[in-house]
């Protein structure tokens, strides 16, 4: 599992390590790792080597500026022409500046118009509230066509939240030290980091709290319910799907498809789209009966709030609420439940639940998912460019989904996800595990089905067995 830590936690681990190391040793480790990644990029670029390459360092006054200067000195010793452009000439890291000059690098007042590589060392993980004008001006002058490497995270991205306030660096590669930071994994910041390279500098986090988690194949494989020889359809879990309407019968079909492909032993369908569901899936049971989970909301349409209330009133059975089921959702009714509840809004639905603009949710996805989970006392899966899953208290580590493709932004894709997560709830997983494992499989299925081309939701559902097999292999 990939883990990310808050700035406060990283700083504490750095202080403990620096107390045991000679002065400057930690920065030397970081600079060595940064220089190695820069050298690899230059060797893979147009010149095919470090020697003779043109490197520009954008240098801030903090430790990130020092990392960039020391790394630049290493590149200069290998024959690169290195120019450091400071945000504040009076506040450059003295040791790093001396090392750069001793290696043949120089300091310039303006950003050169041509470069093979630009190193963003303007702001570190402590940067908040966007770039100051001097830094923003340097960012605007980054030469077109140059590869951009960010030190620890792109300047202008909040390390703890991924929020971006105003101008920010868009990197091709981000070299981060010691641990991932939440801002590297959460949009809108995640869209600016490029490929992330983690450099081990010896930090020990012990039992410190993790801020964010990203599941990997092995983690998902451990979570997925697999039938035993003694299993029957009821032991595998029966999913009740309350979805669809005369206007949106396809939502019911797709939610049922996700549940069946997600490992449910059986699916009970309740709603007006039974004919469409049975035409596609004759194995589906129609009508209410005993279930191990409910999925309520996809394509439900307006005026059917009683269906949501009835599902929530089944307090001992896990319930997933999506789409139209989220309209006017009563926090008290959700909090009164004993079994798991999983809410799966997209940004617009989350904004309605929180009473804010959609843009506010998109700009602060991590804060939004935590607030929703805390307000409703339920696990929340916030769909979007980076899908986040938070536990019911809004505290603890938030899970970020690492799989997917932009082609999943297609009608009905979320209905498939709801059915899939409902099947995992019926199989015994809790809200966070069901949501994060479902998002992972759904993202893989989207990749497999799309293959770099447009995809429709029914193809995503059809690719779920392949995604399941790839995880379990």
Short mmCIF file of C-alpha atoms in Angstrom, two decimals:
data_model
loop_
_atom_site.label_atom_id
_atom_site.label_comp_id
_atom_site.label_asym_id
_atom_site.label_seq_id
_atom_site.Cartn_x
_atom_site.Cartn_y
_atom_site.Cartn_z
CA UNK A 1 0.00 0.00 0.00
CA UNK A 2 1.26 3.44 -0.89
CA UNK A 3 0.97 5.85 2.04
CA UNK A 4 1.15 9.62 2.33
CA UNK A 5 1.87 11.72 5.40
CA UNK A 6 0.96 15.26 6.38
CA UNK A 7 3.51 18.06 6.32
CA UNK A 8 3.54 18.17 10.12
CA UNK A 9 4.32 14.46 10.32
CA UNK A 10 7.06 14.66 7.67
CA UNK A 11 8.65 17.63 9.44
CA UNK A 12 8.68 15.76 12.75
CA UNK A 13 10.35 12.73 11.17
CA UNK A 14 12.92 14.99 9.49
CA UNK A 15 13.78 16.68 12.79
CA UNK A 16 14.32 13.33 14.49
CA UNK A 17 16.60 12.13 11.70
CA UNK A 18 18.59 15.38 11.47
CA UNK A 19 19.31 15.16 15.20
CA UNK A 20 21.17 11.89 14.53
CA UNK A 21 23.01 12.93 11.36
CA UNK A 22 25.89 15.31 10.66
CA UNK A 23 24.79 18.80 9.65
CA UNK A 24 23.75 18.93 6.00
CA UNK A 25 23.63 15.15 5.54
CA UNK A 26 19.86 15.02 4.99
CA UNK A 27 19.95 17.73 2.34
CA UNK A 28 22.86 15.93 0.66
CA UNK A 29 20.77 12.76 0.42
CA UNK A 30 17.85 14.66 -1.08
CA UNK A 31 20.06 16.51 -3.56
CA UNK A 32 21.76 13.30 -4.65
CA UNK A 33 18.41 11.67 -5.39
CA UNK A 34 17.16 14.77 -7.20
CA UNK A 35 20.32 15.02 -9.32
CA UNK A 36 20.09 11.34 -10.26
CA UNK A 37 16.54 11.73 -11.58
CA UNK A 38 17.52 14.90 -13.48
CA UNK A 39 20.48 13.11 -15.03
CA UNK A 40 18.24 10.24 -16.15
CA UNK A 41 15.85 12.68 -17.82
CA UNK A 42 18.67 14.51 -19.57
CA UNK A 43 20.21 11.25 -20.75
CA UNK A 44 16.83 10.19 -22.14
CA UNK A 45 16.24 13.58 -23.81
CA UNK A 46 17.25 15.05 -27.13
CA UNK A 47 20.96 15.36 -26.31
CA UNK A 48 21.15 11.87 -24.87
CA UNK A 49 23.61 12.95 -22.17
CA UNK A 50 24.14 15.30 -19.25
CA UNK A 51 27.26 16.92 -20.72
CA UNK A 52 26.38 20.05 -22.64
CA UNK A 53 22.78 20.14 -21.44
CA UNK A 54 21.24 23.45 -20.39
CA UNK A 55 19.74 23.34 -16.90
CA UNK A 56 17.85 26.15 -15.17
CA UNK A 57 17.24 26.15 -11.42
CA UNK A 58 14.33 28.21 -10.09
CA UNK A 59 15.50 28.82 -6.55
CA UNK A 60 13.45 29.79 -3.52
CA UNK A 61 14.79 30.84 -0.13
CA UNK A 62 14.06 27.60 1.73
CA UNK A 63 15.44 24.08 1.84
CA UNK A 64 13.90 23.26 -1.54
CA UNK A 65 16.07 25.97 -3.03
CA UNK A 66 19.07 24.41 -1.29
CA UNK A 67 18.17 20.96 -2.68
CA UNK A 68 17.99 22.45 -6.18
CA UNK A 69 21.34 24.24 -5.81
CA UNK A 70 23.19 21.17 -4.54
CA UNK A 71 21.63 19.03 -7.26
CA UNK A 72 22.61 21.65 -9.82
CA UNK A 73 26.18 21.50 -8.56
CA UNK A 74 26.24 17.75 -9.20
CA UNK A 75 24.94 18.25 -12.74
CA UNK A 76 27.45 21.04 -13.38
CA UNK A 77 30.30 18.72 -12.38
CA UNK A 78 29.06 16.34 -15.08
CA UNK A 79 29.33 19.06 -17.72
CA UNK A 80 25.86 20.61 -17.73
CA UNK A 81 25.54 24.36 -18.14
CA UNK A 82 23.62 25.26 -15.00
CA UNK A 83 22.01 28.64 -14.30
CA UNK A 84 20.29 29.41 -11.01
CA UNK A 85 17.59 32.09 -11.06
CA UNK A 86 16.62 33.13 -7.52
CA UNK A 87 13.23 34.32 -6.36
CA UNK A 88 15.06 36.50 -3.83
CA UNK A 89 18.80 36.98 -4.53
CA UNK A 90 19.44 37.96 -0.91
CA UNK A 91 18.00 34.73 0.52
CA UNK A 92 19.64 31.89 -1.38
CA UNK A 93 20.87 28.87 0.56
CA UNK A 94 24.52 29.81 1.23
CA UNK A 95 25.97 26.29 1.19
CA UNK A 96 24.09 25.33 -1.96
CA UNK A 97 25.08 28.55 -3.70
CA UNK A 98 28.75 28.03 -2.85
CA UNK A 99 28.60 24.44 -4.12
CA UNK A 100 27.01 25.51 -7.40
CA UNK A 101 29.59 28.22 -8.04
CA UNK A 102 32.45 25.90 -7.14
CA UNK A 103 31.17 23.41 -9.71
CA UNK A 104 31.05 26.03 -12.47
CA UNK A 105 27.38 26.98 -12.28
CA UNK A 106 26.26 30.57 -12.40
CA UNK A 107 23.50 32.81 -11.05
CA UNK A 108 21.31 34.74 -13.47
CA UNK A 109 18.81 37.54 -13.02
CA UNK A 110 16.33 36.28 -15.63
CA UNK A 111 15.15 32.88 -16.82
CA UNK A 112 16.98 31.87 -20.02
CA UNK A 113 14.77 31.52 -23.07
CA UNK A 114 16.13 28.06 -23.86
CA UNK A 115 16.69 25.09 -21.56
CA UNK A 116 16.66 21.32 -21.67
CA UNK A 117 15.62 20.99 -18.03
CA UNK A 118 14.08 23.30 -15.44
CA UNK A 119 14.23 22.41 -11.74
CA UNK A 120 11.44 23.96 -9.66
CA UNK A 121 12.90 24.66 -6.23
CA UNK A 122 10.80 27.70 -5.43
CA UNK A 123 8.55 26.49 -2.61
CA UNK A 124 8.68 23.49 -0.32
CA UNK A 125 6.01 21.44 1.38
CA UNK A 126 5.32 24.28 3.78
CA UNK A 127 4.10 26.61 1.02
CA UNK A 128 0.53 27.83 1.49
CA UNK A 129 -1.87 30.15 -0.32
CA UNK A 130 -0.36 30.18 -3.80
CA UNK A 131 2.74 31.77 -5.28
CA UNK A 132 3.97 35.23 -4.48
CA UNK A 133 4.31 37.57 -7.48
CA UNK A 134 8.08 37.10 -7.78
CA UNK A 135 7.71 33.32 -7.90
CA UNK A 136 4.72 33.46 -10.25
CA UNK A 137 6.73 35.58 -12.67
CA UNK A 138 9.52 33.00 -12.77
CA UNK A 139 7.02 30.21 -13.39
CA UNK A 140 5.47 32.12 -16.28
CA UNK A 141 8.92 32.36 -17.92
CA UNK A 142 9.70 28.63 -17.91
CA UNK A 143 10.97 27.96 -21.45
CA UNK A 144 8.63 26.06 -23.76
CA UNK A 145 9.81 22.54 -24.50
CA UNK A 146 11.94 22.18 -21.37
CA UNK A 147 11.37 19.18 -19.10
CA UNK A 148 10.25 20.39 -15.67
CA UNK A 149 11.27 18.63 -12.46
CA UNK A 150 9.61 19.73 -9.21
CA UNK A 151 11.45 19.43 -5.92
CA UNK A 152 9.21 17.61 -3.40
CA UNK A 153 6.05 18.97 -5.04
CA UNK A 154 5.21 21.57 -7.71
CA UNK A 155 5.33 25.09 -6.34
CA UNK A 156 1.83 26.45 -5.86
CA UNK A 157 0.33 23.08 -4.86
CA UNK A 158 -0.68 22.64 -1.22
CA UNK A 159 1.14 19.57 0.10
CA UNK A 160 -1.59 18.59 2.57
CA UNK A 161 -4.67 19.09 0.40
CA UNK A 162 -3.71 19.27 -3.27
CA UNK A 163 -5.40 22.67 -3.51
CA UNK A 164 -4.07 25.16 -6.04
CA UNK A 165 -4.56 28.88 -5.42
CA UNK A 166 -3.57 30.83 -8.50
CA UNK A 167 -0.51 30.11 -10.67
CA UNK A 168 1.38 26.87 -10.07
CA UNK A 169 4.09 24.80 -11.69
CA UNK A 170 3.07 21.91 -13.93
CA UNK A 171 5.85 19.34 -13.71
CA UNK A 172 6.80 16.44 -15.92
CA UNK A 173 8.39 14.70 -12.93
CA UNK A 174 8.12 15.39 -9.22
CA UNK A 175 10.93 14.11 -7.00
CA UNK A 176 9.56 13.80 -3.49
CA UNK A 177 11.63 12.97 -0.42
CA UNK A 178 10.99 10.49 2.36
CA UNK A 179 7.25 9.99 1.82
CA UNK A 180 4.36 10.84 -0.46
CA UNK A 181 2.34 13.90 0.48
CA UNK A 182 -1.45 14.04 0.07
CA UNK A 183 -1.20 16.91 -2.39
CA UNK A 184 0.70 14.70 -4.81
CA UNK A 185 -2.18 12.22 -4.94
CA UNK A 186 -5.22 14.52 -4.85
CA UNK A 187 -6.57 16.75 -7.60
CA UNK A 188 -6.29 19.50 -8.58
CA UNK A 189 -2.67 19.27 -7.43
CA UNK A 190 -2.21 15.71 -8.66
CA UNK A 191 -2.83 16.89 -12.22
CA UNK A 192 0.35 18.99 -11.98
CA UNK A 193 2.85 16.52 -10.57
CA UNK A 194 3.60 14.36 -13.62
CA UNK A 195 5.43 11.14 -12.79
CA UNK A 196 6.29 10.91 -9.08
CA UNK A 197 9.68 9.57 -8.00
CA UNK A 198 10.06 8.82 -4.29
CA UNK A 199 13.59 9.22 -2.92
CA UNK A 200 14.30 7.37 0.32
CA UNK A 201 16.23 9.66 2.66
CA UNK A 202 15.90 7.45 5.73
CA UNK A 203 12.81 8.86 7.44
CA UNK A 204 11.16 6.61 10.03
CA UNK A 205 7.44 7.19 10.53
CA UNK A 206 6.90 4.41 13.05
CA UNK A 207 3.28 4.39 14.18
CA UNK A 208 2.59 7.99 13.13
CA UNK A 209 -0.81 8.58 11.58
CA UNK A 210 -1.11 8.09 7.84
CA UNK A 211 -2.96 10.91 6.06
CA UNK A 212 -3.74 9.08 2.81
CA UNK A 213 -3.56 5.58 1.39
CA UNK A 214 -3.55 4.23 -2.15
CA UNK A 215 -4.34 0.54 -2.53
CA UNK A 216 -2.30 -1.69 -4.81
CA UNK A 217 -3.10 -5.06 -6.40
CA UNK A 218 -2.06 -7.10 -3.37
CA UNK A 219 -4.15 -4.96 -1.01
CA UNK A 220 -7.26 -5.35 -3.14
CA UNK A 221 -6.67 -9.09 -3.55
CA UNK A 222 -6.71 -9.47 0.24
CA UNK A 223 -10.01 -7.62 0.47
CA UNK A 224 -12.00 -9.32 -2.27
CA UNK A 225 -14.47 -11.99 -1.04
CA UNK A 226 -13.81 -15.31 -2.74
CA UNK A 227 -16.40 -18.13 -2.49
CA UNK A 228 -15.46 -21.32 -0.67
CA UNK A 229 -16.43 -24.83 -1.71
CA UNK A 230 -19.36 -24.70 0.70
CA UNK A 231 -20.68 -21.36 -0.60
CA UNK A 232 -24.11 -20.96 -2.13
CA UNK A 233 -25.71 -17.90 -3.69
CA UNK A 234 -26.98 -16.65 -0.35
CA UNK A 235 -23.65 -17.03 1.44
CA UNK A 236 -21.99 -15.12 -1.38
CA UNK A 237 -24.39 -12.25 -0.78
CA UNK A 238 -27.64 -11.07 -2.29
CA UNK A 239 -27.74 -7.44 -3.46
CA UNK A 240 -31.01 -5.55 -3.54
CA UNK A 241 -31.00 -2.92 -6.30
CA UNK A 242 -33.52 -0.10 -6.12
CA UNK A 243 -32.80 1.85 -9.27
CA UNK A 244 -34.14 2.97 -12.60
CA UNK A 245 -37.32 4.65 -13.75
CA UNK A 246 -39.38 4.99 -16.87
CA UNK A 247 -37.04 7.78 -17.93
CA UNK A 248 -33.81 6.00 -16.94
CA UNK A 249 -34.30 2.22 -17.24
CA UNK A 250 -30.67 1.79 -18.30
CA UNK A 251 -29.42 2.88 -14.88
CA UNK A 252 -31.10 -0.17 -13.37
CA UNK A 253 -29.58 -2.48 -15.99
CA UNK A 254 -26.09 -1.09 -15.41
CA UNK A 255 -26.30 -1.18 -11.60
CA UNK A 256 -27.45 -4.80 -11.79
CA UNK A 257 -24.60 -5.56 -14.20
CA UNK A 258 -22.08 -4.12 -11.74
CA UNK A 259 -23.51 -6.18 -8.88
CA UNK A 260 -23.52 -9.44 -10.85
CA UNK A 261 -20.03 -8.87 -12.20
CA UNK A 262 -18.89 -7.81 -8.73
CA UNK A 263 -19.36 -11.25 -7.21
CA UNK A 264 -22.91 -11.14 -5.87
CA UNK A 265 -24.50 -14.56 -5.47
CA UNK A 266 -27.83 -13.09 -6.59
CA UNK A 267 -29.45 -9.74 -7.30
CA UNK A 268 -32.97 -8.72 -6.36
CA UNK A 269 -34.33 -5.88 -8.43
CA UNK A 270 -37.01 -3.51 -7.13
CA UNK A 271 -38.38 -0.86 -9.46
CA UNK A 272 -40.22 -0.06 -12.69
CA UNK A 273 -37.46 -1.26 -15.04
CA UNK A 274 -37.87 -4.99 -14.35
CA UNK A 275 -38.64 -5.80 -17.98
CA UNK A 276 -35.43 -4.15 -19.20
CA UNK A 277 -33.40 -5.81 -16.43
CA UNK A 278 -34.76 -9.31 -17.10
CA UNK A 279 -34.27 -8.94 -20.85
CA UNK A 280 -30.56 -8.50 -20.18
CA UNK A 281 -30.16 -10.62 -17.04
CA UNK A 282 -32.77 -13.37 -16.71
CA UNK A 283 -31.06 -14.65 -13.55
CA UNK A 284 -32.16 -11.58 -11.59
CA UNK A 285 -34.85 -11.98 -8.93
CA UNK A 286 -37.64 -9.41 -9.07
CA UNK A 287 -39.29 -8.09 -5.92
CA UNK A 288 -38.34 -7.54 -2.34
CA UNK A 289 -36.88 -10.25 -0.17
CA UNK A 290 -33.95 -10.96 2.08
CA UNK A 291 -30.73 -9.23 0.98
CA UNK A 292 -27.25 -8.67 2.39
CA UNK A 293 -26.99 -5.14 0.99
CA UNK A 294 -29.04 -2.47 -0.74
CA UNK A 295 -28.01 -0.25 -3.64
CA UNK A 296 -30.45 2.61 -3.96
CA UNK A 297 -30.57 5.67 -6.19
CA UNK A 298 -29.14 5.21 -9.72
CA UNK A 299 -31.66 6.61 -12.23
CA UNK A 300 -34.34 6.63 -9.54
CA UNK A 301 -35.80 9.93 -10.67
CA UNK A 302 -37.54 12.54 -8.61
CA UNK A 303 -40.36 11.83 -6.17
CA UNK A 304 -39.19 8.45 -4.91
CA UNK A 305 -37.61 9.51 -1.63
CA UNK A 306 -39.63 6.85 0.17
CA UNK A 307 -37.49 4.20 -1.54
CA UNK A 308 -34.37 5.70 0.00
CA UNK A 309 -35.98 5.95 3.41
CA UNK A 310 -37.14 2.35 3.26
CA UNK A 311 -33.62 1.12 2.47
CA UNK A 312 -32.07 3.23 5.23
CA UNK A 313 -34.67 1.95 7.69
CA UNK A 314 -33.28 -1.56 7.20
CA UNK A 315 -30.70 -0.52 9.80
CA UNK A 316 -28.86 -3.83 10.05
CA UNK A 317 -28.20 -4.23 6.31
CA UNK A 318 -25.42 -2.29 4.52
CA UNK A 319 -26.75 0.38 2.15
CA UNK A 320 -25.13 2.25 -0.71
CA UNK A 321 -26.82 5.52 -1.70
CA UNK A 322 -26.02 7.06 -5.08
CA UNK A 323 -27.28 9.60 -7.60
CA UNK A 324 -30.98 10.50 -7.14
CA UNK A 325 -30.97 8.74 -3.79
CA UNK A 326 -28.72 11.50 -2.43
CA UNK A 327 -31.26 14.26 -3.00
CA UNK A 328 -32.33 15.71 0.32
CA UNK A 329 -30.64 12.90 2.22
CA UNK A 330 -31.33 13.16 5.95
CA UNK A 331 -28.13 12.99 8.04
CA UNK A 332 -30.08 11.82 11.08
CA UNK A 333 -31.51 8.85 9.20
CA UNK A 334 -28.05 7.84 8.07
CA UNK A 335 -26.52 8.27 11.52
CA UNK A 336 -29.22 6.13 13.10
CA UNK A 337 -28.11 3.07 11.15
CA UNK A 338 -26.10 0.24 12.69
CA UNK A 339 -24.81 -1.36 9.47
CA UNK A 340 -22.42 0.23 7.00
CA UNK A 341 -23.63 3.10 4.85
CA UNK A 342 -21.69 4.18 1.77
CA UNK A 343 -22.52 7.42 -0.07
CA UNK A 344 -21.14 7.76 -3.61
CA UNK A 345 -21.63 11.34 -4.88
CA UNK A 346 -19.88 13.08 -7.74
CA UNK A 347 -18.74 16.67 -7.17
CA UNK A 348 -22.10 18.22 -8.05
CA UNK A 349 -24.02 15.94 -5.71
CA UNK A 350 -21.45 16.49 -2.95
CA UNK A 351 -21.82 20.23 -3.41
CA UNK A 352 -25.60 19.96 -3.01
CA UNK A 353 -25.23 17.92 0.18
CA UNK A 354 -22.76 20.43 1.62
CA UNK A 355 -24.60 23.52 0.43
CA UNK A 356 -21.64 24.89 -1.51
CA UNK A 357 -20.75 25.49 -5.16
CA UNK A 358 -19.48 22.58 -7.23
CA UNK A 359 -16.30 24.55 -7.87
CA UNK A 360 -15.59 24.60 -4.14
CA UNK A 361 -15.71 20.80 -4.01
CA UNK A 362 -13.50 20.43 -7.07
CA UNK A 363 -10.95 22.86 -5.62
CA UNK A 364 -10.89 21.17 -2.20
CA UNK A 365 -11.77 17.52 -2.77
CA UNK A 366 -9.99 16.20 0.31
CA UNK A 367 -11.72 18.62 2.66
CA UNK A 368 -15.08 17.96 1.00
CA UNK A 369 -14.96 14.18 1.37
CA UNK A 370 -13.91 14.46 5.01
CA UNK A 371 -16.68 16.95 5.79
CA UNK A 372 -19.33 14.81 4.12
CA UNK A 373 -18.22 11.69 5.98
CA UNK A 374 -18.24 13.51 9.29
CA UNK A 375 -21.60 15.16 8.70
CA UNK A 376 -23.40 11.95 7.74
CA UNK A 377 -21.45 9.50 9.88
CA UNK A 378 -21.04 7.32 6.78
CA UNK A 379 -18.26 6.24 4.47
CA UNK A 380 -18.15 8.52 1.44
CA UNK A 381 -16.78 7.76 -2.00
CA UNK A 382 -16.31 11.05 -3.85
CA UNK A 383 -16.14 10.28 -7.55
CA UNK A 384 -14.07 12.32 -9.98
CA UNK A 385 -10.66 12.76 -11.54
CA UNK A 386 -9.22 11.40 -8.31
CA UNK A 387 -11.72 9.25 -6.45
CA UNK A 388 -11.45 9.57 -2.66
CA UNK A 389 -12.95 7.37 0.05
CA UNK A 390 -13.29 8.60 3.63
CA UNK A 391 -14.38 6.77 6.77
CA UNK A 392 -17.58 7.58 8.59
CA UNK A 393 -16.06 9.91 11.16
CA UNK A 394 -14.26 12.04 8.57
CA UNK A 395 -11.01 11.33 10.39
CA UNK A 396 -8.15 8.95 9.73
CA UNK A 397 -6.53 8.09 6.42
CA UNK A 398 -8.45 8.89 3.26
CA UNK A 399 -8.02 6.39 0.44
CA UNK A 400 -7.26 7.66 -3.04
CA UNK A 401 -7.90 5.44 -6.04
CA UNK A 402 -4.84 5.04 -8.31
CA UNK A 403 -6.60 3.30 -11.23
CA UNK A 404 -8.86 4.61 -13.96
CA UNK A 405 -8.90 6.49 -17.24
CA UNK A 406 -10.55 9.75 -18.34
CA UNK A 407 -12.69 7.61 -20.69
CA UNK A 408 -14.63 6.50 -17.59
CA UNK A 409 -16.31 9.91 -17.61
CA UNK A 410 -19.23 8.46 -19.53
CA UNK A 411 -22.95 8.03 -18.88
CA UNK A 412 -23.77 5.04 -16.69
CA UNK A 413 -20.24 4.40 -15.49
CA UNK A 414 -21.19 5.42 -11.95
CA UNK A 415 -24.17 3.06 -11.99
CA UNK A 416 -21.83 0.14 -12.68
CA UNK A 417 -19.60 1.29 -9.81
CA UNK A 418 -22.58 1.43 -7.44
CA UNK A 419 -23.63 -2.13 -8.23
CA UNK A 420 -20.06 -3.36 -7.87
CA UNK A 421 -19.59 -1.69 -4.48
CA UNK A 422 -22.97 -3.02 -3.36
CA UNK A 423 -21.84 -6.56 -4.18
CA UNK A 424 -18.72 -6.09 -2.07
CA UNK A 425 -20.85 -4.78 0.81
CA UNK A 426 -23.02 -7.89 0.50
CA UNK A 427 -19.85 -9.99 0.56
CA UNK A 428 -18.98 -8.66 4.00
CA UNK A 429 -16.70 -5.67 3.36
CA UNK A 430 -17.09 -2.47 5.33
CA UNK A 431 -17.92 0.84 3.68
CA UNK A 432 -14.36 2.09 3.15
CA UNK A 433 -13.04 -1.27 1.95
CA UNK A 434 -16.01 -1.86 -0.35
CA UNK A 435 -15.78 1.63 -1.80
CA UNK A 436 -12.03 1.65 -2.35
CA UNK A 437 -11.85 -1.92 -3.72
CA UNK A 438 -14.78 -1.21 -6.05
CA UNK A 439 -13.18 2.00 -7.30
CA UNK A 440 -9.92 0.13 -7.93
CA UNK A 441 -11.59 -2.67 -9.94
CA UNK A 442 -13.82 -0.20 -11.76
CA UNK A 443 -10.78 1.86 -12.77
CA UNK A 444 -8.93 -1.22 -14.02
CA UNK A 445 -11.99 -2.36 -15.95
CA UNK A 446 -12.24 1.07 -17.53
CA UNK A 447 -8.63 0.87 -18.69
CA UNK A 448 -9.07 -2.63 -20.05
CA UNK A 449 -12.30 -1.80 -21.85
CA UNK A 450 -11.11 1.51 -23.26
CA UNK A 451 -7.63 0.55 -24.42
CA UNK A 452 -7.00 4.23 -25.11
CA UNK A 453 -10.29 4.71 -26.98
CA UNK A 454 -13.85 5.74 -26.05
CA UNK A 455 -15.78 3.25 -23.93
CA UNK A 456 -19.40 2.86 -22.83
CA UNK A 457 -20.59 1.78 -19.39
CA UNK A 458 -21.76 -1.69 -20.41
CA UNK A 459 -18.25 -2.41 -21.72
CA UNK A 460 -16.84 -1.40 -18.34
CA UNK A 461 -19.17 -3.87 -16.64
CA UNK A 462 -18.10 -6.56 -19.11
CA UNK A 463 -14.43 -5.93 -18.30
CA UNK A 464 -14.87 -6.38 -14.53
CA UNK A 465 -14.03 -10.14 -14.56
CA UNK A 466 -10.75 -9.33 -16.30
CA UNK A 467 -9.97 -6.66 -13.73
CA UNK A 468 -10.77 -9.13 -10.93
CA UNK A 469 -8.48 -11.76 -12.48
CA UNK A 470 -5.61 -9.29 -12.88
CA UNK A 471 -5.81 -8.36 -9.20
CA UNK A 472 -5.97 -11.96 -8.02
CA UNK A 473 -3.18 -13.23 -10.29
#
